[in-house]
Short mmCIF file of C-alpha atoms in Angstrom, two decimals:
data_model
loop_
_atom_site.label_atom_id
_atom_site.label_comp_id
_atom_site.label_asym_id
_atom_site.label_seq_id
_atom_site.Cartn_x
_atom_site.Cartn_y
_atom_site.Cartn_z
CA MET Q 1 18.62 8.58 23.74
CA ASN Q 2 18.77 11.72 25.95
CA TYR Q 3 15.09 11.56 26.87
CA ARG Q 4 14.67 14.65 29.09
CA HIS Q 5 10.92 14.64 29.17
CA ALA Q 6 10.22 18.33 28.68
CA TYR Q 7 11.51 17.97 25.12
CA HIS Q 8 9.23 15.04 24.33
CA THR Q 9 6.05 15.67 26.26
CA GLY Q 10 2.83 14.60 24.56
CA ASN Q 11 4.69 12.63 21.88
CA ILE Q 12 3.89 9.17 20.52
CA GLY Q 13 5.52 7.54 23.53
CA ASP Q 14 3.42 9.55 25.97
CA VAL Q 15 0.27 8.61 24.09
CA LEU Q 16 0.94 4.90 24.57
CA LYS Q 17 2.13 5.25 28.15
CA HIS Q 18 -0.71 7.45 29.34
CA VAL Q 19 -3.46 5.50 27.62
CA VAL Q 20 -2.19 2.34 29.32
CA LEU Q 21 -1.74 4.03 32.70
CA ALA Q 22 -5.30 5.35 32.61
CA ARG Q 23 -6.66 1.90 31.70
CA LEU Q 24 -4.73 0.36 34.60
CA ILE Q 25 -6.22 2.85 37.05
CA VAL Q 26 -9.74 2.26 35.73
CA TYR Q 27 -9.27 -1.47 36.25
CA PHE Q 28 -7.92 -1.11 39.79
CA GLN Q 29 -10.92 1.00 40.71
CA ARG Q 30 -13.27 -1.89 39.97
CA LYS Q 31 -12.69 -2.86 43.60
CA ASP Q 32 -13.43 -0.58 46.53
CA LYS Q 33 -10.12 -1.34 48.23
CA ALA Q 34 -7.55 1.44 47.98
CA PHE Q 35 -4.34 1.10 45.97
CA ARG Q 36 -1.07 2.97 45.51
CA ILE Q 37 0.84 4.09 42.43
CA LEU Q 38 4.63 4.32 42.56
CA ASP Q 39 6.02 6.46 39.72
CA THR Q 40 9.78 5.95 39.81
CA HIS Q 41 10.84 8.65 37.31
CA ALA Q 42 8.11 11.21 37.81
CA GLY Q 43 9.50 14.29 36.04
CA ILE Q 44 7.80 17.62 36.82
CA GLY Q 45 4.19 16.42 36.69
CA GLU Q 46 2.76 18.59 33.94
CA TYR Q 47 4.16 20.53 31.01
CA ASP Q 48 3.71 23.89 29.29
CA LEU Q 49 3.53 23.28 25.54
CA ALA Q 50 4.71 26.85 24.96
CA SER Q 51 7.95 26.30 26.90
CA GLU Q 52 11.30 26.65 25.15
CA GLU Q 53 12.03 22.92 25.50
CA THR Q 54 8.69 21.81 24.10
CA ARG Q 55 8.72 24.31 21.23
CA LYS Q 56 12.21 23.19 20.27
CA THR Q 57 10.93 19.75 19.20
CA GLY Q 58 7.16 20.15 18.87
CA GLU Q 59 6.79 16.39 19.21
CA TRP Q 60 3.38 16.71 20.84
CA GLN Q 61 1.94 17.81 17.49
CA GLN Q 62 2.64 14.33 16.08
CA GLY Q 63 1.31 12.66 19.24
CA VAL Q 64 -1.54 13.96 21.37
CA GLY Q 65 -2.14 16.75 18.85
CA LYS Q 66 -3.01 14.25 16.12
CA VAL Q 67 -5.20 12.24 18.47
CA LEU Q 68 -7.25 15.30 19.36
CA ARG Q 69 -7.63 16.32 15.72
CA THR Q 70 -8.85 12.91 14.55
CA GLU Q 71 -12.32 11.46 15.00
CA CYS Q 72 -12.30 7.92 16.31
CA PRO Q 73 -14.85 5.10 16.62
CA ALA Q 74 -17.09 5.15 19.68
CA GLU Q 75 -15.52 2.01 21.14
CA VAL Q 76 -12.02 3.50 20.92
CA ALA Q 77 -13.21 6.86 22.22
CA GLU Q 78 -14.59 5.18 25.33
CA LEU Q 79 -11.25 3.49 26.04
CA LEU Q 80 -9.35 6.77 25.52
CA ARG Q 81 -11.78 8.81 27.59
CA PRO Q 82 -10.02 8.52 31.01
CA TRP Q 83 -6.72 9.83 29.60
CA LEU Q 84 -8.27 12.53 27.42
CA SER Q 85 -10.49 13.72 30.28
CA VAL Q 86 -7.33 14.70 32.15
CA VAL Q 87 -5.98 16.55 29.11
CA GLU Q 88 -9.26 18.46 28.92
CA THR Q 89 -9.13 19.27 32.65
CA LEU Q 90 -5.73 20.94 32.20
CA ASN Q 91 -7.06 22.95 29.25
CA PRO Q 92 -10.41 24.30 30.48
CA ASP Q 93 -10.56 27.02 27.82
CA GLY Q 94 -10.20 24.50 25.00
CA GLY Q 95 -7.24 24.01 22.73
CA LEU Q 96 -4.04 22.48 24.01
CA THR Q 97 -1.55 24.56 25.98
CA ARG Q 98 -0.67 22.20 28.83
CA TYR Q 99 -0.07 18.47 28.86
CA PRO Q 100 -0.15 16.14 31.89
CA GLY Q 101 2.82 14.00 32.75
CA SER Q 102 2.16 10.60 34.27
CA PRO Q 103 1.81 12.02 37.83
CA MET Q 104 -0.95 14.39 36.75
CA VAL Q 105 -2.71 11.75 34.65
CA ALA Q 106 -2.79 9.49 37.69
CA ARG Q 107 -3.66 12.21 40.22
CA ASN Q 108 -6.72 13.33 38.29
CA LEU Q 109 -8.05 9.78 38.15
CA LEU Q 110 -7.44 8.73 41.77
CA ARG Q 111 -10.27 8.29 44.24
CA LYS Q 112 -10.03 9.88 47.68
CA THR Q 113 -8.80 6.63 49.19
CA ASP Q 114 -6.04 5.97 46.66
CA ARG Q 115 -2.44 7.16 47.11
CA MET Q 116 0.60 7.96 44.99
CA THR Q 117 4.36 8.02 45.64
CA LEU Q 118 6.48 10.01 43.19
CA THR Q 119 10.27 9.84 43.07
CA GLU Q 120 12.49 12.10 40.97
CA LEU Q 121 16.28 12.48 41.09
CA HIS Q 122 16.87 15.62 38.98
CA PRO Q 123 17.08 18.47 41.56
CA ALA Q 124 15.28 21.17 39.57
CA ASP Q 125 12.62 18.77 38.32
CA PHE Q 126 12.01 17.50 41.85
CA GLU Q 127 11.59 21.05 43.13
CA THR Q 128 8.95 21.70 40.46
CA LEU Q 129 7.22 18.38 41.13
CA SER Q 130 7.19 18.90 44.88
CA ALA Q 131 5.70 22.38 44.53
CA LEU Q 132 2.98 21.07 42.20
CA PHE Q 133 1.74 18.59 44.80
CA ALA Q 134 2.50 20.58 47.94
CA GLY Q 135 -0.23 20.08 50.54
CA ASP Q 136 -1.79 17.14 48.68
CA PHE Q 137 -2.16 14.45 51.33
CA GLN Q 138 -2.72 11.74 48.71
CA VAL Q 139 0.64 12.34 47.05
CA LYS Q 140 4.12 11.85 48.51
CA THR Q 141 7.07 13.30 46.57
CA ILE Q 142 10.58 12.04 47.32
CA HIS Q 143 13.95 13.24 45.97
CA LEU Q 144 15.43 9.84 45.16
CA ASP Q 145 16.87 7.68 42.38
CA GLY Q 146 13.96 5.74 40.90
CA TRP Q 147 15.92 2.49 40.90
CA MET Q 148 16.40 2.80 44.66
CA ALA Q 149 12.68 3.40 45.06
CA LEU Q 150 11.92 -0.10 43.78
CA GLY Q 151 13.97 -1.53 46.62
CA SER Q 152 12.69 0.88 49.27
CA PHE Q 153 8.93 1.27 48.85
CA LEU Q 154 7.70 -2.20 47.90
CA PRO Q 155 5.38 -3.68 48.83
CA PRO Q 156 3.13 -0.70 49.64
CA LYS Q 157 1.02 -0.89 52.76
CA GLU Q 158 -2.12 -1.02 50.59
CA LYS Q 159 -0.88 -4.34 49.08
CA ARG Q 160 -2.51 -3.32 45.78
CA GLY Q 161 -1.08 -1.07 43.16
CA ILE Q 162 0.88 -0.09 40.09
CA VAL Q 163 4.57 0.59 39.61
CA LEU Q 164 5.18 2.89 36.61
CA ILE Q 165 8.76 2.95 35.32
CA ASP Q 166 9.76 5.49 32.66
CA PRO Q 167 13.49 6.25 32.88
CA ALA Q 168 15.26 8.92 30.86
CA PHE Q 169 17.34 6.45 28.79
CA GLU Q 170 20.31 8.78 29.01
CA ALA Q 171 22.63 6.07 30.40
CA THR Q 172 23.94 3.42 28.02
CA ASP Q 173 23.16 0.68 30.55
CA GLU Q 174 19.61 1.85 31.27
CA PHE Q 175 17.98 -1.43 30.16
CA GLU Q 176 20.30 -3.42 32.40
CA ARG Q 177 19.58 -1.14 35.34
CA MET Q 178 15.85 -1.37 34.71
CA THR Q 179 15.99 -5.16 34.41
CA ASN Q 180 17.87 -5.63 37.67
CA ALA Q 181 15.73 -3.14 39.59
CA VAL Q 182 12.45 -4.63 38.34
CA ILE Q 183 13.49 -8.18 39.22
CA LYS Q 184 14.49 -6.97 42.68
CA GLY Q 185 11.17 -5.15 43.09
CA TRP Q 186 9.16 -8.09 41.77
CA LYS Q 187 10.81 -10.44 44.27
CA LYS Q 188 9.66 -8.13 47.06
CA TRP Q 189 6.16 -7.77 45.62
CA SER Q 190 5.35 -10.53 43.15
CA GLY Q 191 1.66 -9.61 43.13
CA GLY Q 192 2.14 -6.01 42.03
CA THR Q 193 1.46 -4.66 38.55
CA PHE Q 194 4.66 -3.33 36.98
CA ALA Q 195 4.42 -1.14 33.85
CA LEU Q 196 7.69 -0.42 32.05
CA TRP Q 197 7.92 2.08 29.18
CA TYR Q 198 10.87 2.17 26.76
CA PRO Q 199 11.77 3.29 23.22
CA VAL Q 200 11.91 0.64 20.50
CA LYS Q 201 15.45 1.28 19.30
CA ASP Q 202 17.81 -1.33 20.79
CA ILE Q 203 16.01 -4.59 20.00
CA ARG Q 204 18.78 -6.74 21.50
CA ALA Q 205 18.65 -4.91 24.82
CA ILE Q 206 14.87 -5.36 24.94
CA GLY Q 207 15.25 -9.06 24.23
CA ARG Q 208 17.88 -9.47 26.95
CA MET Q 209 15.55 -7.80 29.45
CA HIS Q 210 12.70 -10.17 28.65
CA ASP Q 211 15.02 -13.20 28.77
CA ALA Q 212 16.23 -12.09 32.20
CA PHE Q 213 12.65 -11.82 33.44
CA ALA Q 214 11.97 -15.37 32.30
CA ASP Q 215 15.18 -16.66 33.90
CA ALA Q 216 14.23 -14.97 37.18
CA GLY Q 217 10.86 -16.76 37.23
CA VAL Q 218 8.72 -13.71 36.50
CA ARG Q 219 5.27 -14.77 35.30
CA ASP Q 220 2.41 -13.13 33.38
CA VAL Q 221 4.36 -10.71 31.15
CA LEU Q 222 2.59 -8.75 28.41
CA LYS Q 223 4.25 -6.53 25.79
CA LEU Q 224 2.46 -3.70 23.97
CA GLU Q 225 4.23 -2.02 21.05
CA LEU Q 226 3.32 0.93 18.86
CA ASN Q 227 5.48 2.03 15.93
CA VAL Q 228 4.64 4.98 13.69
CA GLY Q 229 7.57 4.22 11.40
CA LYS Q 230 10.80 2.27 11.41
CA SER Q 231 13.37 3.44 13.94
CA GLY Q 232 16.75 2.10 14.95
CA PRO Q 233 19.74 2.91 17.18
CA ASP Q 234 20.77 5.85 14.98
CA THR Q 235 17.35 7.31 14.15
CA ARG Q 236 14.86 9.42 16.06
CA MET Q 237 12.30 7.50 18.08
CA LEU Q 238 9.40 6.31 15.96
CA GLY Q 239 8.23 3.54 18.24
CA SER Q 240 7.86 2.69 21.89
CA ALA Q 241 6.62 -0.23 23.92
CA MET Q 242 5.46 -1.21 27.37
CA THR Q 243 6.17 -4.43 29.19
CA LEU Q 244 3.70 -5.22 31.92
CA ILE Q 245 4.02 -7.76 34.71
CA ASN Q 246 0.69 -8.90 36.17
CA PRO Q 247 -1.44 -6.75 33.83
CA PRO Q 248 -5.22 -6.67 34.20
CA PHE Q 249 -6.81 -9.52 32.27
CA THR Q 250 -8.80 -6.93 30.30
CA LEU Q 251 -5.82 -4.94 29.02
CA ALA Q 252 -4.70 -7.05 26.06
CA ASP Q 253 -8.14 -7.02 24.45
CA GLU Q 254 -8.53 -3.28 25.09
CA MET Q 255 -5.20 -2.59 23.39
CA ARG Q 256 -6.13 -4.76 20.41
CA LYS Q 257 -8.92 -2.22 19.85
CA VAL Q 258 -6.95 0.95 20.61
CA LEU Q 259 -3.54 0.30 19.03
CA PRO Q 260 -4.72 -0.22 15.42
CA TRP Q 261 -6.49 3.14 15.50
CA LEU Q 262 -3.51 4.86 17.13
CA CYS Q 263 -1.19 3.32 14.54
CA ASP Q 264 -3.32 4.60 11.66
CA THR Q 265 -3.70 8.04 13.26
CA LEU Q 266 -0.08 8.59 14.26
CA HIS Q 267 1.78 6.85 11.42
CA GLN Q 268 4.68 8.76 9.91
CA GLY Q 269 6.01 6.37 7.29
CA PRO Q 270 6.99 2.81 6.35
CA GLY Q 271 7.41 0.42 9.24
CA ALA Q 272 4.36 1.55 11.20
CA GLY Q 273 2.67 -1.24 13.12
CA TRP Q 274 1.49 -2.49 16.48
CA ARG Q 275 1.75 -5.64 18.57
CA VAL Q 276 0.14 -7.20 21.63
CA ASP Q 277 2.21 -10.17 22.78
CA GLN Q 278 1.89 -12.37 25.84
CA LEU Q 279 5.60 -13.06 26.41
CA ILE Q 280 5.28 -15.21 29.52
CA GLY Q 281 2.13 -16.92 30.72
CA ASP Q 282 0.77 -16.86 34.22
#
């Protein structure tokens, strides 16, 4: 897929991923006890929408741009508020010139007691990421392959937390690598919440991943899917999904309210739709 994130920032996939991430953080903060977020493929943290890479595709205009231009029902607005509050923080003069990556979405929502570990393998991207969070005692940045991070940093000392996994999908075996790494990480920390983002293009690979989770004994697996049109292996990405292990019990119902509105707002053609599926019970 060649998903270098600077080219796709703020797109339909980011909308789904960041809405869900913000809802996870809100849920974890229901308890006073601190938690940690591990972001395995962190990127550079935040993005300039006027950069050459972003202007080349302009995908944000069909994603976060549409969301901001469209009025939504009060109930949906409340669920989107944590994510959109971060977008507003990065654009204090109004408009939309900068967009937060997952690290910046999370960082703006953390309490003083919460912590975050960010790993990034790309040398230039890691340098940018590290500079962004330099001196921030709540954030640790590490130059490391995200798949190795799942074997190295779990469980966190806080014993509560979220693992966000958003690989580049540049390698042809990315689903297999993600499957094996997640199963390994889950075996080390079966009580953690794992949130996996991926494009909806290779349906067979997605099915094999879920079958492998079931065979490994993974329990409580939820899938969220948002398609703005019909995409396939040879088309541009028009849909993405998230698989969550140990999701908050509130998340499925929240997404049944948010996803229909997002689908209507972001749709680009035939094949648009959304799903909330409990794949494996708890």
